[in-house]
Amino acid sequence: MKISALQKERAKYQPKLPKSLKSTVKLVEGEKTESVADKKEIEERFPNTYGMPLLTFEEGKESSQKEPVNVGVILSGGQAPGGHNVISGIFDGVKNINPESKLYGFLGGPEGLIEHKYIELTSEIIDDYRNTGGFDIIGSGRTKLEKKKDFDKGLQIAKDLGLNALVVIGGDDSNTNACVLAEYYAKINSGVQVIGCPKTIDGDLKNEMIEASFGFDTATKVYSELIGNIQRDANSAKKYWHFIKLMGRSASHIGLECALKTQPNITLISEEVAQKQQTLGEIVEYMTGIIVKRAENGDNFGVALIPEGLIEFIPEMNILISELSDLLAEGSLSEKEFKHLKKSHRLAWVAEHISPKSAKVFQSLPSGIATQLTLDRDSHGNVQVSLIETEKLLGEMVKTRLEEMKAAKEFSGKFGTQYHFFGYEGRCAAPSNFDADYCYSLGSTASTLISTGKTGYMSSVRNLTAPADEWIAGGVPITMMMNMEKRNRKMVPVIQKALVELDGAPYKYFVSKRGEWAYSTQFIYPGPIQYFGPSEVCDQPTETLKLEKS
Ligand code: FBP
């Protein structure tokens, strides 16, 4: 396989580990834990894995050489930089426990476990993937591991391969399912442990004990480089407003982090929109206000960051989407009949069949977006919110508003737009030093949790703003992160998703600065991720983490 010069050099990088994981490990049990909410319900559902203590690893004296362990690993959900290093951390970890240990990778996500598709990961394979981005070593998938019959199929292959443990590398949903699996395997005394690892570029799997999900650091560094480049272009040409949508299915952590790194003129934070119960019109008005004021200073250019999940946080849009989903799934016209209607008739038919309030919102949308809302449906007939081009929706609405203002002689500037969506560009980037080190440490921690016989734990590495040497490795019972939430009309236990906290330090800092960033151009151009060079350039954690820890 031909590889780039960077990849060749990067392969030699030895990720930094916390001191406690470098030699033999002493396991220290902390306090017994409770779930973040709904204690009684969670305890009832997880009698075998609820209330376990927090675990911390310290430097120990005894040799850690033990019986070999066989481990299966699964990558679940969207790609995030550093996944290969989690796997190499597990691999080196289990080989340290005993060189006869084996690591199997299930192919294509949880489906690989259910369908018994796997490979044995050897040192030749692992060495080709150290410090690289992507999940291509074994692939990932979004199949949900949540049915008893799939758990049993998984157990069958685990028995065939003599597995002691499974490691599930995933986001909040995948780790919730890992916890249910751990509970089931413990209940039936299967002898198979289950350990989770916190992954997602979205940054929404975090709490007191899990300071960050891996991949967030690298992905936001890539997006910030691109945003910085665009800001420089905007500031050079001085003729466009760039509307940039940033990935992140629900929470706005990515947008906030990129704003802290690049200081754009406008950044929308979905959680703030929801808290203030803002309407689409109010958001447009806010953006227009900044554009008009900048134009008055002669600055007919700027950059606006828009989180991918925004639409669902605008209360009136949320209601509209839910009414549209119901109407289109259960309405009197079939999908085929509906698609055969003329565009104008289609939009009119929809407006007639939803509540008057939603009809008003629907009719205020640019027709291209309104059409998109009615045509793109998933297999359950639901509107595909992630396909909505929110950046264009806002750009077009701002344009319409500015035209009205121009006619009323309230605006005399120019408004030209460019649209971008950054998401896939960052998900498979070569991990930053932070993610390379963090992921390798998470993998190594997972192998230590396995060797100490633990199940139902998530691998945890904390104190992340300190040098890697001082990071604190250990395990957090997954049940500790759970609460009860409604899913498909049923209350179920799930890991609580971390949205942007409006009383948190990163958001508060952003709010204290955004006025200045809006009107006077104070762009920062972070440049590309640096893998080699001074530590203050190469090893920095996210601004979010720094502010949260300050
Ligand atoms: P995970 O939560 O599985 O890590 O995935 C997050 C994400 O990258 C979101 O930011 C994005 O909305 C979504 O995946 C895109 O999914 P897909 O890869 O299926 O297009």
Coordinates of C-alpha atoms and ligand atoms in Angstrom, one line a residue:
M1 CA 0.0 0.0 0.0
K2 CA 1.4 3.4 -1.0
I3 CA 1.3 5.9 1.9
S4 CA 2.0 9.6 2.2
A5 CA 5.2 10.9 3.6
L6 CA 3.3 12.3 6.5
Q7 CA 1.7 9.0 7.3
K8 CA 5.0 7.3 7.2
E9 CA 6.5 9.7 9.7
R10 CA 3.4 9.7 11.8
A11 CA 3.4 5.9 12.1
K12 CA 6.5 6.3 14.2
Y13 CA 4.7 8.5 16.7
Q14 CA 4.5 6.9 20.1
P15 CA 1.3 8.2 21.8
K16 CA 1.8 9.6 25.3
L17 CA 0.2 7.6 28.1
P18 CA -0.7 8.6 31.7
K19 CA 2.0 7.6 34.1
S20 CA -0.3 5.0 35.8
L21 CA -0.7 3.1 32.6
K22 CA 3.0 2.9 31.7
S23 CA 4.0 0.2 34.1
T24 CA 2.0 -2.1 36.4
V25 CA -1.4 -0.8 37.5
K26 CA -3.0 -0.7 40.9
L27 CA -6.7 -0.6 40.9
V28 CA -8.3 1.8 43.4
E29 CA -12.0 1.6 44.0
G30 CA -13.8 4.8 44.8
E31 CA -17.3 5.6 46.0
K32 CA -20.3 3.6 44.9
T33 CA -22.2 5.4 42.2
E34 CA -25.8 6.4 41.4
S35 CA -27.4 7.3 38.1
V36 CA -27.6 11.0 37.3
A37 CA -31.4 10.8 37.6
D38 CA -34.3 8.3 37.9
K39 CA -32.2 6.2 40.3
K40 CA -35.0 3.7 41.2
E41 CA -35.9 3.0 37.6
I42 CA -32.3 2.6 36.5
E43 CA -31.4 0.4 39.4
E44 CA -34.4 -1.9 38.7
R45 CA -33.4 -2.3 35.1
F46 CA -29.7 -2.9 35.8
P47 CA -29.6 -5.0 39.0
N48 CA -26.2 -6.5 38.1
T49 CA -24.3 -3.4 37.0
Y50 CA -25.9 -0.6 39.0
G51 CA -24.1 1.2 41.8
M52 CA -20.6 -0.1 41.0
P53 CA -17.8 2.1 42.3
L54 CA -15.7 4.5 40.3
L55 CA -12.3 3.0 39.4
T56 CA -9.0 4.8 39.2
F57 CA -5.7 3.3 38.1
E58 CA -2.5 4.2 40.0
E59 CA 1.1 3.1 39.5
G60 CA 1.5 -0.3 41.1
K61 CA 4.3 -2.7 41.9
E62 CA 3.1 -6.2 41.1
S63 CA 3.7 -7.6 37.6
S64 CA 0.6 -7.3 35.4
Q65 CA 1.4 -10.5 33.4
K66 CA -1.7 -12.6 33.6
E67 CA -3.6 -15.3 31.7
P68 CA -4.2 -14.3 28.1
V69 CA -7.4 -12.5 27.3
N70 CA -9.3 -12.6 24.1
V71 CA -11.2 -9.4 23.2
G72 CA -13.6 -8.4 20.4
V73 CA -13.8 -4.8 19.4
I74 CA -16.6 -2.9 17.6
L75 CA -16.7 0.5 16.0
S76 CA -20.2 1.9 16.2
G77 CA -21.8 5.0 14.5
G78 CA -20.1 7.9 12.8
Q79 CA -16.4 8.0 12.2
A80 CA -14.3 10.1 14.6
P81 CA -10.5 10.7 14.4
G82 CA -8.5 8.4 16.7
G83 CA -10.6 5.2 16.5
H84 CA -7.5 3.3 15.1
N85 CA -5.5 4.5 18.2
V86 CA -8.2 3.2 20.6
I87 CA -7.8 -0.2 18.8
S88 CA -4.0 -0.1 18.9
G89 CA -4.2 0.9 22.6
I90 CA -6.4 -2.2 23.3
F91 CA -4.1 -4.4 21.2
D92 CA -0.9 -3.3 23.0
G93 CA -2.7 -3.5 26.3
V94 CA -3.9 -7.1 25.9
K95 CA -0.5 -8.2 24.5
N96 CA 1.1 -6.6 27.6
I97 CA -1.3 -8.6 29.8
N98 CA 0.0 -11.7 27.9
P99 CA 1.5 -12.0 24.5
E100 CA -0.8 -14.9 23.7
S101 CA -3.9 -12.6 24.1
K102 CA -5.9 -12.1 20.9
L103 CA -7.9 -9.1 19.6
Y104 CA -10.7 -9.6 17.1
G105 CA -12.3 -6.8 15.1
F106 CA -16.0 -7.2 14.2
L107 CA -16.6 -5.8 10.7
G108 CA -18.9 -3.0 9.8
G109 CA -20.1 -2.1 13.3
P110 CA -22.4 -4.0 15.6
E111 CA -23.7 -5.9 12.6
G112 CA -20.4 -7.8 12.4
L113 CA -21.0 -9.2 15.9
I114 CA -24.6 -10.2 15.0
E115 CA -23.6 -11.7 11.6
H116 CA -20.3 -13.2 12.9
K117 CA -18.1 -11.2 10.5
Y118 CA -14.7 -10.5 12.0
I119 CA -11.0 -10.6 11.5
E120 CA -8.2 -11.3 13.9
L121 CA -6.1 -8.1 14.4
T122 CA -2.5 -8.9 14.1
S123 CA 0.5 -6.6 14.7
E124 CA 1.0 -6.3 10.9
I125 CA -2.5 -5.0 10.5
I126 CA -2.4 -2.7 13.6
D127 CA 1.0 -1.2 12.6
D128 CA -0.5 0.0 9.3
Y129 CA -3.2 1.9 11.1
R130 CA -1.4 3.5 14.1
N131 CA -2.0 7.3 14.4
T132 CA -4.2 7.3 11.2
G133 CA -7.7 8.7 10.9
G134 CA -10.8 6.8 9.8
F135 CA -12.5 3.6 10.9
D136 CA -11.4 1.6 7.8
I137 CA -9.4 -1.0 9.8
I138 CA -12.7 -2.8 10.5
G139 CA -15.4 -0.4 9.4
S140 CA -18.3 1.0 11.3
G141 CA -22.1 0.9 11.1
R142 CA -25.2 2.2 12.7
T143 CA -27.0 -1.1 13.3
K144 CA -28.4 -1.0 16.8
L145 CA -27.4 -3.7 19.2
E146 CA -30.5 -3.8 21.4
K147 CA -32.5 -7.0 20.9
K148 CA -32.1 -10.1 23.0
K149 CA -31.8 -12.3 19.9
D150 CA -28.9 -10.2 18.7
F151 CA -27.3 -10.4 22.1
D152 CA -27.6 -14.2 22.0
K153 CA -26.1 -14.3 18.5
G154 CA -23.2 -12.1 19.8
L155 CA -22.7 -14.5 22.6
Q156 CA -22.5 -17.4 20.3
I157 CA -19.5 -15.9 18.4
A158 CA -18.0 -14.7 21.6
K159 CA -18.1 -18.4 22.9
D160 CA -16.7 -19.7 19.5
L161 CA -13.8 -17.3 19.7
G162 CA -13.3 -17.7 23.4
L163 CA -13.8 -14.0 24.1
N164 CA -13.4 -12.7 27.6
A165 CA -14.7 -9.3 26.6
L166 CA -16.2 -7.0 24.0
V167 CA -15.2 -3.3 23.7
V168 CA -17.8 -1.1 22.1
I169 CA -16.4 2.2 20.7
G170 CA -19.4 4.5 20.2
G171 CA -21.5 7.5 21.1
D172 CA -24.2 7.8 23.7
D173 CA -26.7 5.4 22.0
S174 CA -24.0 2.7 21.4
N175 CA -22.7 3.0 24.9
T176 CA -26.3 2.8 26.3
N177 CA -26.7 -0.4 24.3
A178 CA -23.3 -1.6 25.5
C179 CA -24.6 -1.2 29.1
V180 CA -27.7 -3.2 28.3
L181 CA -25.6 -5.9 26.8
A182 CA -23.2 -5.9 29.8
E183 CA -26.2 -6.3 32.1
Y184 CA -27.7 -9.1 30.1
Y185 CA -24.3 -11.0 29.8
A186 CA -23.8 -10.5 33.6
K187 CA -27.4 -11.7 34.4
I188 CA -26.9 -15.0 32.4
N189 CA -23.4 -15.5 33.8
S190 CA -22.0 -15.6 30.3
G191 CA -18.5 -14.8 31.3
V192 CA -18.2 -12.1 28.7
Q193 CA -17.4 -8.6 29.9
V194 CA -18.5 -5.4 28.0
I195 CA -16.6 -2.2 28.1
G196 CA -17.5 1.1 26.4
C197 CA -15.3 3.9 24.9
P198 CA -16.6 7.5 24.4
K199 CA -16.5 8.4 20.8
T200 CA -18.1 11.2 18.7
I201 CA -17.0 14.3 17.0
D202 CA -20.3 15.9 18.2
G203 CA -18.7 16.2 21.7
D204 CA -22.1 15.4 23.4
L205 CA -20.9 12.3 25.3
K206 CA -19.4 14.0 28.3
N207 CA -20.0 14.5 31.9
E208 CA -18.2 14.9 35.2
M209 CA -16.2 11.7 34.7
I210 CA -15.9 11.7 30.9
E211 CA -14.3 15.0 30.1
A212 CA -14.4 14.7 26.3
S213 CA -15.5 12.2 23.6
F214 CA -12.6 11.4 21.3
G215 CA -12.5 12.9 17.8
F216 CA -14.0 16.2 18.9
D217 CA -10.6 17.8 19.2
T218 CA -9.3 16.8 15.7
A219 CA -12.6 17.5 13.9
T220 CA -13.0 20.9 15.4
K221 CA -9.3 21.7 14.6
V222 CA -10.0 20.7 10.9
Y223 CA -13.2 22.8 10.7
S224 CA -11.5 25.7 12.4
E225 CA -8.6 25.6 9.9
L226 CA -11.2 25.7 7.1
I227 CA -13.2 28.5 8.7
G228 CA -10.0 30.5 9.2
N229 CA -9.1 30.1 5.6
I230 CA -12.6 31.2 4.6
Q231 CA -12.4 34.2 7.0
R232 CA -9.1 35.2 5.4
D233 CA -10.7 35.0 1.9
A234 CA -13.7 37.0 3.1
N235 CA -11.4 39.6 4.6
S236 CA -9.4 39.7 1.4
A237 CA -12.2 40.0 -1.1
K238 CA -14.6 41.8 1.2
K239 CA -17.6 40.8 -1.0
Y240 CA -19.2 37.7 0.5
W241 CA -21.0 36.6 3.6
H242 CA -20.1 32.9 4.1
F243 CA -22.8 30.9 5.8
I244 CA -21.2 27.7 7.2
K245 CA -23.2 24.8 8.6
L246 CA -21.2 22.7 11.0
M247 CA -21.9 19.0 11.7
G248 CA -23.3 17.9 15.1
R249 CA -26.6 16.1 14.9
S250 CA -28.0 17.8 18.0
A251 CA -25.7 19.7 20.4
S252 CA -23.8 22.9 19.3
H253 CA -20.5 22.0 20.9
I254 CA -18.7 21.9 17.5
G255 CA -20.0 25.4 16.5
L256 CA -19.1 26.8 19.9
E257 CA -15.6 25.4 19.9
C258 CA -15.0 26.6 16.3
A259 CA -16.2 30.1 17.3
L260 CA -13.8 30.1 20.3
K261 CA -11.0 29.2 17.9
T262 CA -11.8 31.5 15.0
Q263 CA -13.9 34.4 16.3
P264 CA -16.4 34.7 13.4
N265 CA -19.0 37.5 13.2
I266 CA -22.1 35.3 13.9
T267 CA -22.4 32.0 15.7
L268 CA -25.8 30.5 16.4
I269 CA -26.1 28.2 19.4
S270 CA -29.1 25.9 19.2
E271 CA -29.4 25.5 23.0
E272 CA -29.7 29.3 23.4
V273 CA -32.3 29.4 20.6
A274 CA -34.4 26.8 22.5
Q275 CA -34.0 28.4 25.8
K276 CA -35.1 31.8 24.5
Q277 CA -37.9 30.1 22.5
Q278 CA -36.7 32.0 19.4
T279 CA -38.6 31.9 16.2
L280 CA -37.1 31.6 12.8
G281 CA -38.0 35.2 12.2
E282 CA -36.2 36.4 15.3
I283 CA -33.0 34.5 14.3
V284 CA -33.2 36.1 10.8
E285 CA -33.6 39.5 12.5
Y286 CA -30.6 38.9 14.7
M287 CA -28.4 38.0 11.7
T288 CA -29.7 40.8 9.6
G289 CA -29.0 43.3 12.4
I290 CA -25.3 42.4 12.4
I291 CA -25.1 42.3 8.6
V292 CA -26.7 45.8 8.3
K293 CA -24.4 47.3 11.0
R294 CA -21.3 45.8 9.4
A295 CA -22.4 47.2 6.0
E296 CA -22.8 50.7 7.6
N297 CA -19.1 50.4 8.5
G298 CA -18.3 49.5 4.9
D299 CA -17.9 45.8 5.7
N300 CA -20.1 43.9 3.3
F301 CA -18.6 40.6 4.2
G302 CA -18.5 38.2 7.1
V303 CA -18.7 34.7 8.4
A304 CA -21.7 33.0 10.1
L305 CA -21.5 29.6 11.8
I306 CA -24.7 27.6 11.9
P307 CA -25.1 24.3 13.9
E308 CA -26.5 21.3 12.0
G309 CA -29.1 20.6 14.6
L310 CA -30.5 24.2 14.8
I311 CA -33.9 23.5 13.1
E312 CA -35.0 21.1 15.8
F313 CA -34.2 23.6 18.5
I314 CA -36.4 26.3 17.0
P315 CA -39.7 25.5 18.8
E316 CA -42.0 26.5 15.9
M317 CA -39.9 24.5 13.4
N318 CA -39.9 21.5 15.7
I319 CA -43.7 21.6 15.8
L320 CA -43.9 22.1 12.0
I321 CA -41.6 19.1 11.4
S322 CA -43.5 16.9 13.7
E323 CA -46.9 17.9 12.1
L324 CA -45.3 17.3 8.6
S325 CA -44.0 13.9 9.6
D326 CA -47.5 12.9 10.9
L327 CA -49.2 14.3 7.8
L328 CA -46.9 12.7 5.3
A329 CA -46.8 9.4 7.1
E330 CA -50.5 9.1 7.8
G331 CA -52.1 11.7 5.5
S332 CA -54.8 11.0 3.0
L333 CA -52.4 11.0 0.0
S334 CA -49.8 8.3 -0.6
E335 CA -46.2 9.3 -1.1
K336 CA -46.6 8.6 -4.9
E337 CA -49.8 10.6 -5.2
F338 CA -48.2 13.4 -3.3
K339 CA -45.1 13.5 -5.4
H340 CA -47.2 13.6 -8.6
L341 CA -48.9 16.9 -7.5
K342 CA -47.6 20.1 -9.1
K343 CA -45.1 21.8 -6.7
S344 CA -47.5 24.8 -6.0
H345 CA -50.4 22.4 -5.3
R346 CA -48.2 20.2 -3.1
L347 CA -47.2 23.2 -0.9
A348 CA -50.8 24.5 -0.8
W349 CA -52.1 21.0 0.1
V350 CA -49.6 20.7 3.0
A351 CA -50.5 24.2 4.3
E352 CA -54.2 23.3 4.3
H353 CA -53.6 20.1 6.3
I354 CA -51.5 21.4 9.2
S355 CA -52.3 23.7 12.1
P356 CA -52.8 27.4 11.1
K357 CA -49.7 28.4 13.2
S358 CA -47.5 25.8 11.4
A359 CA -49.0 26.7 8.1
K360 CA -47.8 30.3 8.6
V361 CA -44.3 29.2 9.4
F362 CA -44.3 26.8 6.4
Q363 CA -45.5 29.5 4.1
S364 CA -42.7 31.8 5.3
L365 CA -40.0 29.4 4.2
P366 CA -38.2 29.8 0.8
S367 CA -40.1 27.4 -1.6
G368 CA -37.0 25.3 -2.2
I369 CA -36.7 24.5 1.5
A370 CA -40.4 24.0 1.9
T371 CA -40.3 21.5 -0.9
Q372 CA -37.3 19.8 0.6
L373 CA -39.2 19.4 3.9
T374 CA -42.0 17.6 2.2
L375 CA -40.1 15.4 -0.1
D376 CA -37.1 14.0 1.8
R377 CA -38.5 11.3 4.1
D378 CA -36.8 8.4 5.9
S379 CA -38.0 4.8 5.9
H380 CA -40.6 5.6 8.6
G381 CA -42.0 8.6 6.7
N382 CA -40.3 11.1 8.9
V383 CA -38.9 14.4 7.6
Q384 CA -35.1 14.1 7.2
V385 CA -34.1 17.1 9.2
S386 CA -30.4 16.5 8.7
L387 CA -30.9 17.0 4.9
I388 CA -32.3 20.5 5.4
E389 CA -29.9 23.0 4.1
T390 CA -30.2 25.4 7.1
E391 CA -27.4 27.6 5.9
K392 CA -29.3 28.3 2.6
L393 CA -32.6 28.6 4.5
L394 CA -31.2 31.4 6.7
G395 CA -29.2 33.0 3.8
E396 CA -32.3 33.2 1.6
M397 CA -34.5 34.6 4.4
V398 CA -31.8 37.2 5.4
K399 CA -31.7 38.2 1.7
T400 CA -35.4 38.6 1.5
R401 CA -35.4 40.7 4.7
L402 CA -32.5 42.9 3.4
E403 CA -34.4 43.5 0.1
E404 CA -37.4 44.7 2.1
M405 CA -35.1 47.0 4.1
K406 CA -33.4 48.2 0.9
A407 CA -36.9 49.1 -0.5
A408 CA -37.6 51.0 2.7
K409 CA -34.2 52.7 2.4
E410 CA -33.0 51.1 5.7
F411 CA -30.1 49.2 4.0
S412 CA -27.8 50.4 1.3
G413 CA -25.1 47.8 1.5
K414 CA -24.4 44.7 -0.6
F415 CA -25.2 41.1 0.4
G416 CA -23.6 38.2 -1.6
T417 CA -23.5 34.7 -0.1
Q418 CA -21.4 31.6 -0.3
Y419 CA -22.6 28.4 1.4
H420 CA -20.6 25.6 3.0
F421 CA -21.3 22.5 5.1
F422 CA -18.3 21.1 7.0
G423 CA -18.8 17.7 8.5
Y424 CA -17.3 14.7 6.6
E425 CA -14.1 16.8 6.0
G426 CA -13.1 16.3 9.7
R427 CA -14.4 13.0 10.7
C428 CA -11.6 10.9 9.4
A429 CA -8.7 13.3 9.7
A430 CA -5.4 12.0 11.1
P431 CA -5.8 12.4 14.8
S432 CA -4.2 15.4 16.5
N433 CA -1.6 14.6 19.1
F434 CA -4.3 15.2 21.7
D435 CA -6.6 12.6 20.1
A436 CA -3.8 10.2 19.3
D437 CA -2.7 10.2 22.9
Y438 CA -6.2 10.3 24.4
C439 CA -7.5 7.5 22.2
Y440 CA -4.4 5.3 22.8
S441 CA -4.9 5.9 26.5
L442 CA -8.6 5.0 26.3
G443 CA -7.8 1.8 24.6
S444 CA -5.1 0.9 27.1
T445 CA -7.5 1.7 29.9
A446 CA -10.1 -0.6 28.3
S447 CA -7.6 -3.5 28.3
T448 CA -6.8 -2.8 32.0
L449 CA -10.5 -2.8 32.9
I450 CA -10.8 -6.2 31.1
S451 CA -7.8 -7.6 32.9
T452 CA -9.4 -6.7 36.2
G453 CA -12.6 -8.5 35.3
K454 CA -14.8 -5.4 35.1
T455 CA -18.0 -5.1 33.0
G456 CA -20.5 -2.3 32.4
Y457 CA -17.8 0.3 32.6
M458 CA -16.8 3.0 30.3
S459 CA -13.1 3.7 29.8
S460 CA -12.3 7.0 31.3
V461 CA -9.2 9.2 31.1
R462 CA -9.4 12.5 33.0
N463 CA -7.4 15.6 33.9
L464 CA -7.0 16.2 30.2
T465 CA -5.7 19.8 30.3
A466 CA -2.7 18.6 32.2
P467 CA 0.3 17.0 30.4
A468 CA -0.6 13.4 29.3
D469 CA 1.7 12.0 32.0
E470 CA -0.7 13.3 34.7
W471 CA -3.9 12.1 33.1
I472 CA -6.0 10.0 35.4
A473 CA -7.2 6.6 33.9
G474 CA -9.9 4.5 35.2
G475 CA -13.5 3.3 34.7
V476 CA -16.9 4.8 35.2
P477 CA -20.0 2.6 35.5
I478 CA -22.1 3.4 32.5
T479 CA -25.3 3.2 34.6
M480 CA -24.0 6.3 36.4
M481 CA -24.6 8.4 33.3
M482 CA -28.1 7.2 32.7
N483 CA -31.6 8.7 33.1
M484 CA -35.0 7.7 31.7
E485 CA -36.1 9.3 28.4
K486 CA -38.9 8.8 25.9
R487 CA -37.9 7.0 22.8
N488 CA -40.5 5.7 20.3
R489 CA -43.3 6.5 22.8
K490 CA -41.7 4.4 25.6
M491 CA -39.6 5.5 28.6
V492 CA -36.2 3.8 28.4
P493 CA -32.9 4.2 30.2
V494 CA -30.3 6.1 28.1
I495 CA -27.1 7.9 28.7
Q496 CA -27.9 11.6 29.2
K497 CA -26.8 13.6 26.2
A498 CA -24.6 16.6 27.0
L499 CA -25.9 19.8 25.3
V500 CA -24.1 23.1 25.5
E501 CA -24.6 24.4 29.1
L502 CA -25.7 27.9 29.0
D503 CA -24.3 28.5 32.5
G504 CA -21.0 26.9 31.5
A505 CA -17.7 28.7 31.1
P506 CA -17.2 28.2 27.3
Y507 CA -20.6 29.6 26.4
K508 CA -20.3 32.5 28.9
Y509 CA -17.0 33.4 27.5
F510 CA -18.4 33.3 24.0
V511 CA -21.3 35.5 25.0
S512 CA -19.0 38.1 26.6
K513 CA -17.1 38.3 23.3
R514 CA -19.5 37.8 20.4
G515 CA -20.6 41.5 20.3
E516 CA -17.0 42.6 19.6
W517 CA -16.5 39.7 17.1
A518 CA -19.7 40.7 15.3
Y519 CA -18.9 44.3 14.4
S520 CA -15.2 44.7 14.4
T521 CA -13.4 42.0 12.4
Q522 CA -11.3 40.0 14.9
F523 CA -10.9 36.8 12.9
I524 CA -8.3 34.2 14.1
Y525 CA -6.7 32.0 11.4
P526 CA -5.7 28.8 13.3
G527 CA -4.0 27.1 10.3
P528 CA -3.7 23.3 9.9
I529 CA -3.2 20.8 12.7
Q530 CA 0.5 20.5 13.5
Y531 CA 1.8 17.0 14.3
F532 CA 5.5 18.0 14.8
G533 CA 6.8 21.0 16.6
P534 CA 6.6 22.8 19.9
S535 CA 4.1 21.4 22.4
E536 CA 2.3 24.7 22.7
V537 CA 1.4 24.4 19.1
C538 CA 0.9 20.6 18.8
D539 CA -0.5 19.3 22.1
Q540 CA -3.2 21.8 23.0
P541 CA -6.6 20.5 24.0
T542 CA -9.8 22.2 22.9
E543 CA -10.7 25.7 24.0
T544 CA -13.9 24.2 25.5
L545 CA -12.0 21.9 27.8
K546 CA -9.6 24.7 28.8
L547 CA -12.4 27.0 29.7
E548 CA -14.4 24.2 31.5
K549 CA -11.3 23.4 33.6
S550 CA -10.2 27.0 34.2
Ligands
FBP1 P1 -22.0 9.7 16.0 O1 -22.9 10.3 17.0 O2 -22.4 8.3 15.7 O3 -20.6 9.8 16.4 O4 -22.2 10.5 14.6 C1 -22.3 11.9 14.6 C2 -22.3 12.4 13.2 O5 -21.0 12.7 12.8 C3 -23.2 13.7 13.3 O6 -22.3 14.8 13.5 C4 -23.8 13.7 12.0 O7 -25.1 14.4 12.0 C5 -24.0 12.3 11.6 O8 -23.0 11.6 12.3 C6 -24.0 12.0 10.2 O9 -24.2 10.6 10.0 P2 -23.9 9.8 8.7 O10 -22.5 9.4 8.8 O11 -24.8 8.6 8.9 O12 -24.2 10.6 7.6

